[in-house]
Coordinates of C-alpha atoms in Angstrom, one line a residue:
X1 CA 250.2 164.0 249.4
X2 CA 253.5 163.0 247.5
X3 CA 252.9 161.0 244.2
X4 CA 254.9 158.1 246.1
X5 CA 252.0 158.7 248.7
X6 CA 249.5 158.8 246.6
X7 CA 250.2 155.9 243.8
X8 CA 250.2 153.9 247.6
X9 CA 247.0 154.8 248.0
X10 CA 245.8 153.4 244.6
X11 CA 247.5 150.4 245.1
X12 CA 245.5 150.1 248.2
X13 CA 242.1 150.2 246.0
X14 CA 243.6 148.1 243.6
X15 CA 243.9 145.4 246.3
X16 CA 240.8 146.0 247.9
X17 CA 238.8 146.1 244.4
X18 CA 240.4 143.3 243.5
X19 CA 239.6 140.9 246.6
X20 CA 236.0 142.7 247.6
X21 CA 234.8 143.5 243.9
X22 CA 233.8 146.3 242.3
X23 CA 230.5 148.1 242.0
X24 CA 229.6 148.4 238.1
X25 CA 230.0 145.9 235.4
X26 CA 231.9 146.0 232.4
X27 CA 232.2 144.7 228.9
X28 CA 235.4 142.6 230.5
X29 CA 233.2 140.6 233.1
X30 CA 233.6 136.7 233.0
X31 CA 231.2 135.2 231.0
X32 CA 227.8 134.4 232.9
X33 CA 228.9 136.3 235.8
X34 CA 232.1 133.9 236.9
X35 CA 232.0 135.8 240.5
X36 CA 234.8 138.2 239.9
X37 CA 234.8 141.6 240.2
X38 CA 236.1 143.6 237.2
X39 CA 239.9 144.3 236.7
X40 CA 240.7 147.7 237.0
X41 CA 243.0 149.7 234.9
X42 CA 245.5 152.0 235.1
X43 CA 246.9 153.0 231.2
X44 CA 250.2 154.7 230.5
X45 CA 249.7 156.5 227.3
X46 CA 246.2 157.7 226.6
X47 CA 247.2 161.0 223.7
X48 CA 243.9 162.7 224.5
X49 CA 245.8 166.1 225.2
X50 CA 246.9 166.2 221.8
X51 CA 243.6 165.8 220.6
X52 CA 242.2 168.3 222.4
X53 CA 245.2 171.2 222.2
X54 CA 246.2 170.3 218.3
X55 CA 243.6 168.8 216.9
X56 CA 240.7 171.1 218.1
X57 CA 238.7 168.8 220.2
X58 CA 236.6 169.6 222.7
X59 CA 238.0 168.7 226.1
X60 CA 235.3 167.4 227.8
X61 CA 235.8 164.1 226.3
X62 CA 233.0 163.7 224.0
X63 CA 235.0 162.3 221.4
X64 CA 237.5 159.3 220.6
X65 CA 238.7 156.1 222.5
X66 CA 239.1 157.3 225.9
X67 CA 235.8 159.0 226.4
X68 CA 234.0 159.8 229.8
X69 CA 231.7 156.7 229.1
X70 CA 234.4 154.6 227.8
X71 CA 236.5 154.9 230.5
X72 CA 233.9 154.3 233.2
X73 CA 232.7 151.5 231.0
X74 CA 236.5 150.4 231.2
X75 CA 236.8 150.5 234.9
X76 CA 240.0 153.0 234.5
X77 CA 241.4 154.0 237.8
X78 CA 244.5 155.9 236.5
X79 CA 245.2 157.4 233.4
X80 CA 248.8 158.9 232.3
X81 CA 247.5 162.1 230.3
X82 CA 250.8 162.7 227.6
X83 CA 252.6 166.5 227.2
X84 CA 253.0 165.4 223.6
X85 CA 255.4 168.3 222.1
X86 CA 255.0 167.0 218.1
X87 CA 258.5 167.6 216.1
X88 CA 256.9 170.1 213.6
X89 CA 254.6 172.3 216.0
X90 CA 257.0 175.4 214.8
X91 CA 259.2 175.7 212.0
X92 CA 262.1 175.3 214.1
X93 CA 260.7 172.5 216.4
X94 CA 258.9 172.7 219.2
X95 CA 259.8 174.9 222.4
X96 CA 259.5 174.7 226.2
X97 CA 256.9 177.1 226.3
X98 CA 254.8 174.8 224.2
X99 CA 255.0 172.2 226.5
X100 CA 253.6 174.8 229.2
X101 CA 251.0 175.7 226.8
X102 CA 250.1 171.9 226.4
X103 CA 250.1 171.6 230.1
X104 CA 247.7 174.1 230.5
X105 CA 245.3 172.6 228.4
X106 CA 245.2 169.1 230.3
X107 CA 244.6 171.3 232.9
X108 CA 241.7 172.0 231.3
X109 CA 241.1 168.9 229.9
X110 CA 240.7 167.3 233.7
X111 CA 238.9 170.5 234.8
X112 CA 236.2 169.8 232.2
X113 CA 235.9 166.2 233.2
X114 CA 233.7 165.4 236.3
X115 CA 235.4 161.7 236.1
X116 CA 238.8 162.7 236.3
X117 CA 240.6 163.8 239.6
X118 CA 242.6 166.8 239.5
X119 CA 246.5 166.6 239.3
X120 CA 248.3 165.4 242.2
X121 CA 244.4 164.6 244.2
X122 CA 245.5 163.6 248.0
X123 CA 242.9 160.3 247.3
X124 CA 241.3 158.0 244.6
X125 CA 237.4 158.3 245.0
X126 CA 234.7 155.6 243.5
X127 CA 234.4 156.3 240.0
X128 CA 237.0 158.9 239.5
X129 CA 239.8 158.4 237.8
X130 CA 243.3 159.9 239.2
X131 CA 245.5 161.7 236.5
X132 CA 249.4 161.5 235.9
X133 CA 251.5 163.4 233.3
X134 CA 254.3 162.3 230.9
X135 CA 256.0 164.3 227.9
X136 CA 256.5 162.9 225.3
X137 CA 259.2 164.4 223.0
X138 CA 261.2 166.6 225.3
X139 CA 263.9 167.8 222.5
X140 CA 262.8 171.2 223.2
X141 CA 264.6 171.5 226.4
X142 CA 267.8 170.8 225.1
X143 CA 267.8 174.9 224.7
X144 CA 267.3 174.3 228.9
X145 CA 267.7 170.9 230.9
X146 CA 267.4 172.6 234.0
X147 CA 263.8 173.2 232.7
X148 CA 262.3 170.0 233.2
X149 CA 262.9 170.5 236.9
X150 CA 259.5 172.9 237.2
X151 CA 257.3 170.4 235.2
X152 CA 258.7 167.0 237.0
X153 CA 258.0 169.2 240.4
X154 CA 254.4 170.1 238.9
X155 CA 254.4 165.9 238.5
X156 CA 255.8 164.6 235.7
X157 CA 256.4 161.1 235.8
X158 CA 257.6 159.8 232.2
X159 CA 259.4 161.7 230.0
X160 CA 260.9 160.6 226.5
X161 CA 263.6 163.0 225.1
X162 CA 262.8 162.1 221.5
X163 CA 259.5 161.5 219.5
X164 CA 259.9 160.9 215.8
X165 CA 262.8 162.5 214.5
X166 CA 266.1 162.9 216.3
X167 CA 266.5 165.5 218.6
X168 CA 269.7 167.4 220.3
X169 CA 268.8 164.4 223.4
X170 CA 268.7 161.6 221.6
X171 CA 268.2 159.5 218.2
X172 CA 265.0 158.0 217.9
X173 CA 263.4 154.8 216.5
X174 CA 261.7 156.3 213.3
X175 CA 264.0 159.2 213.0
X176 CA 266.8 159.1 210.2
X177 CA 269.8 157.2 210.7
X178 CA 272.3 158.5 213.6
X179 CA 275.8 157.6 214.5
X180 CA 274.7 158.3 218.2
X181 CA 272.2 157.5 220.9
X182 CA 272.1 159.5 223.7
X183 CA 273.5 162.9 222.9
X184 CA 275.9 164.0 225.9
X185 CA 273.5 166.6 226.2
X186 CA 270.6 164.1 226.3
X187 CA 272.6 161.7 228.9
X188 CA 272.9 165.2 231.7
X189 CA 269.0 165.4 230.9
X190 CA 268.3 161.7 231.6
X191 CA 270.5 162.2 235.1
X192 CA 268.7 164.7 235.9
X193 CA 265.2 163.4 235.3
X194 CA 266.3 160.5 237.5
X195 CA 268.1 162.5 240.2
X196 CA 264.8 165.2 240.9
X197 CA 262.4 161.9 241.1
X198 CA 261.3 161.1 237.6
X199 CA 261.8 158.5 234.9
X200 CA 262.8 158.4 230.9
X201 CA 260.4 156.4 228.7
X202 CA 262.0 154.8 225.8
X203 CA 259.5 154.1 223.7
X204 CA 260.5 156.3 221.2
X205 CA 264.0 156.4 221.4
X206 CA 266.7 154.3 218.5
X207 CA 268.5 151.3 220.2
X208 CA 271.4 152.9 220.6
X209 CA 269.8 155.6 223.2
X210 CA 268.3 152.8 224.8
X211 CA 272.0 151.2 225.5
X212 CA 273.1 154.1 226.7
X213 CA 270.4 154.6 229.0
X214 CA 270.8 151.4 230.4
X215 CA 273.9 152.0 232.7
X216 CA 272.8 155.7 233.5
X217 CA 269.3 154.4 234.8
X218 CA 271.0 151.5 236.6
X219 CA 273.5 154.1 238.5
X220 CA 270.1 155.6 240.2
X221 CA 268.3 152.4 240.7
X222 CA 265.9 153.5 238.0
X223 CA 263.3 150.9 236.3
X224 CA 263.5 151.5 232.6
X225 CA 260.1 152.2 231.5
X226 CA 258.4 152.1 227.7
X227 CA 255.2 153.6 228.2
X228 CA 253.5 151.8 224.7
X229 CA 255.8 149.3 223.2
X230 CA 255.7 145.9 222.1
X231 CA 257.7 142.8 221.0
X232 CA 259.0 142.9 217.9
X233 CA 260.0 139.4 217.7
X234 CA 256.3 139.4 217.5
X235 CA 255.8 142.3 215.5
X236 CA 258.8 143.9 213.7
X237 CA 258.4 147.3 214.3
X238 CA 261.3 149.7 215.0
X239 CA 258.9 151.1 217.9
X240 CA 258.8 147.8 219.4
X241 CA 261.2 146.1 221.8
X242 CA 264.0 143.3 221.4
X243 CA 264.3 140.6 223.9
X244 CA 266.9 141.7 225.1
X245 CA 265.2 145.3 225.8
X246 CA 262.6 143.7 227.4
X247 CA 264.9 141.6 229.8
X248 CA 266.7 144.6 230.7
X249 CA 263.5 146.5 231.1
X250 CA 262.6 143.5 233.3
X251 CA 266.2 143.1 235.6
X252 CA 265.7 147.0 236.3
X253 CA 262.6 146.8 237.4
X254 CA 260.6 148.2 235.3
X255 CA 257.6 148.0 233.1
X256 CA 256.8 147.6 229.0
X257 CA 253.3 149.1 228.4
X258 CA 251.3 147.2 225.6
X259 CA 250.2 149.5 222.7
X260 CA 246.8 148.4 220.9
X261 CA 247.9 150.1 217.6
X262 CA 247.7 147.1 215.0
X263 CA 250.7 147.5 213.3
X264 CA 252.5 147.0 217.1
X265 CA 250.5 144.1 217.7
X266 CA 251.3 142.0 214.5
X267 CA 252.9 144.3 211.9
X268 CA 249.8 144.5 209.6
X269 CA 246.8 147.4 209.7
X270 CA 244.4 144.7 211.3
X271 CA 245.0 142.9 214.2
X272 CA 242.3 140.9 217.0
X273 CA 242.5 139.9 220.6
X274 CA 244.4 136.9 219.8
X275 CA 247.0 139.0 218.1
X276 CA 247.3 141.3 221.5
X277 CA 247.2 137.9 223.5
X278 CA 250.2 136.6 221.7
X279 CA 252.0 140.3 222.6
X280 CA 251.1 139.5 226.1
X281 CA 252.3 136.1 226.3
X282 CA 255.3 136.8 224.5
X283 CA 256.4 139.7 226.8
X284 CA 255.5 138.2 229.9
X285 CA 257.4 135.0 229.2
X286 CA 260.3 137.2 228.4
X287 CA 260.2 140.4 230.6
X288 CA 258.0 138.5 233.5
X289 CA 254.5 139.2 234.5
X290 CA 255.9 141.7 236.9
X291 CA 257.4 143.6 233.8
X292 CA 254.3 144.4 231.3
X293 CA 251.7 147.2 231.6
X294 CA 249.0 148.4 229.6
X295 CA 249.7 151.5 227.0
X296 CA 246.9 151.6 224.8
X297 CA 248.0 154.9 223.1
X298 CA 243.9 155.1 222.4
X299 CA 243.4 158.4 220.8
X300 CA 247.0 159.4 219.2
X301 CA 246.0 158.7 215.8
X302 CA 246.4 154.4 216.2
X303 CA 244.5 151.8 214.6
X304 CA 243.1 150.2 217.2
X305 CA 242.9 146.2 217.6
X306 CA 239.5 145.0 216.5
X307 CA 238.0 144.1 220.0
X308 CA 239.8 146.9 221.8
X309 CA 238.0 149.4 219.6
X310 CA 238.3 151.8 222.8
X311 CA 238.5 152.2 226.7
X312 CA 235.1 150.6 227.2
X313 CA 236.9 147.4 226.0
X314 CA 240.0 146.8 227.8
X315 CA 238.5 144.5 230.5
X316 CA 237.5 141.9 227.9
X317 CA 241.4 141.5 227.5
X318 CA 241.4 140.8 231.2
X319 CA 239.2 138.2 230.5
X320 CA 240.3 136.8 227.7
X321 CA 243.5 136.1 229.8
X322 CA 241.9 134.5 232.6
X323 CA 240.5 132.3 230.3
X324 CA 243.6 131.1 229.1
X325 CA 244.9 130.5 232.4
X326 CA 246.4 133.5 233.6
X327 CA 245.4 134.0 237.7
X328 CA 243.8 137.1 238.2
X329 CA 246.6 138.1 240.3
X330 CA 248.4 138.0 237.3
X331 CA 246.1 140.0 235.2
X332 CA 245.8 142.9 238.3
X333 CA 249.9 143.1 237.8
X334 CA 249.3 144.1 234.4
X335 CA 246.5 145.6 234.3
X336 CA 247.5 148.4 237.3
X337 CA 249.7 147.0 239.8
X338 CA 252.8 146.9 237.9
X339 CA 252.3 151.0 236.3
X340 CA 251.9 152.2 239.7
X341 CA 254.5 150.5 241.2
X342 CA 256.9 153.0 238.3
X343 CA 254.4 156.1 238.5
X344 CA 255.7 155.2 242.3
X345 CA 259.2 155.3 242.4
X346 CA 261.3 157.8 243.8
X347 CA 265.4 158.0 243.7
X348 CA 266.4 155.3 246.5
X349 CA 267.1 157.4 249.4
X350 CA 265.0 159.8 248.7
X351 CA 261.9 160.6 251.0
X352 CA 259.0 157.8 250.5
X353 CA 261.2 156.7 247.7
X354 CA 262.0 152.7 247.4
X355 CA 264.2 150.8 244.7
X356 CA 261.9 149.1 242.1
X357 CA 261.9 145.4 242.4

């Protein structure tokens, strides 16, 4: 099945789960019951790979926020597992084989992991939890753009051309100040990404790179997608979006995924659940609901909101905002509808591919 096909299919369950309910409980359940099912989730940045290939961990996952308990606990029904290629794996910055080599530890990763479904699975299944793949940092194919064709064909679906530091691609938020954006280099590679069926993620890229991107992704009917990003008009962080990025993101179709790292949510080390609801309603009033996501970022070394301490968690968000008011078909955007919809897309034209709305 295509990834078009299958992200169809989970929207299916989505649908279904949401009007029939949903067969275990969860921390996130209405209090005293309230007669709906739980929200399931679908998160686009969940660093567990680089936990497990750089940091040693075991890959059964034992260990951390997004744990085999947790993310039942969670309800998770998709999880985007990152290709995270960090700036200073070598010397001389990472290469394409290393993203390979990271590949084939998620690989292993999912293999270990009775609850997740293998890559590209023809069908979600009751209590499994389907896989997707970004990378996140893909400076190292500037030696080789034509590269990223074998790992977008192996189902790569995000893929952010600069991490930390600037990169032959592209300047990036936190990287040292650059009198360019998008690298001419780094604008072929983001045509390409969009032209074999994939999308760039901007969460880590400087300003400038994202106003570049802006006309190249609107020339292939591309949604503009920031895997784990937030508002910096609510918190002031160079990783977090404008309003203006987030109405653009918005127009194009696309999605901003909310990070739970509590210097993202409200620029200090601690942050609560009102914190991350003031994110929310901030980036739905400006994006629209149709525009936010969830990107936890759980495991890749965050501080996590007190109250979101890990997967198992995430549904007392959903609830939180259906006590303030928010319908639940509302919450369902957010919480999966709206990151399948971009996990999803395909170039319009090409086969089961559809422009984003």
């Amino acid at each position: 099945m295509s990834a078009g096909g299958r992200v169809r299919a989970l929207l299916a369950v989505t649908c279904a789960a949401s009007a029939l309910g949903a067969p275990r409980p969860t921390r996130g359940d209405p209090p005293g019951g309230g007669g709906e099912p739980p929200v399931q989730v679908v998160d686009l940045h969940v660093d567990v790979p680089w936990q497990v290939h750089f940091k040693g961990r075991d890959p059964r996952l034992g260990e951390g926020h997004a744990r085999s308990d947790t993310l039942v606990a969670g309800n998770y029904l998709g999880i985007v597992l990152p290709i995270y290629l960090p700036d200073r794996a070598r010397p001389e910055g990472p290469r394409i084989e290393d993203a390979s080599a990271v590949l084939a530890t998620i690989e292993a990763i999912i293999a270990a992991s009775p609850v997740l479904l293998p890559l590209g699975a023809a069908r979600a299944e009751p209590g499994k939890i389907s896989t997707f793949l970004s990378i996140e940092g893909a400076g190292a194919f500037a030696e080789d753009i034509a590269q990223i064709d074998r790992f977008i064909a192996r189902g790569v679906r995000l893929i952010s051309p600069s991490h930390a530091k600037n990169t032959r691609l592209s300047s990036s938020a936190t990287g040292e100040p650059a009198a360019f954006g998008l690298t001419e280099l780094g604008k072929r590679f983001c045509e390409r990404v969009y032209a074999q069926g994939a999308l760039i993620d901007v969460s880590h890229v400087s300003d400038a790179a994202f106003a570049d991107l802006v006309p190249i992704a609107a020339a292939h009917g591309a949604p503009i997608v920031a895997t784990h990003s937030n508002a910096r008009a609510v918190a002031n962080r160079p990783r977090n979006l404008t309003d203006e990025q987030l109405r653009l993101i918005g127009r194009s179709g696309g999605v901003a995924g909310l990070n739970f790292h509590a210097p993202f949510v409200n620029g200090t080390n601690e942050a609560d659940l009102d914190d991350v609801l003031a994110q929310v309603e901030h980036m739905v009033r400006v994006a629209g609901v149709d525009h936010v996501a969830i990107g936890s970022d759980f495991d890749g070394g965050i501080i996590p909101t007190k109250g979101l301490d890990d997967a198992s968690a995430v549904p007392a968000l959903a609830a939180r905002l259906r006590q303030r008011g928010m319908s639940r078909e509302d919450v369902v955007k957010i919480f999966s509808q709206n990151a399948l919809r971009i996990l999803g897309w395909r170039p319009p034209g090409a086969s089961g591919g559809q422009r984003p709305r």
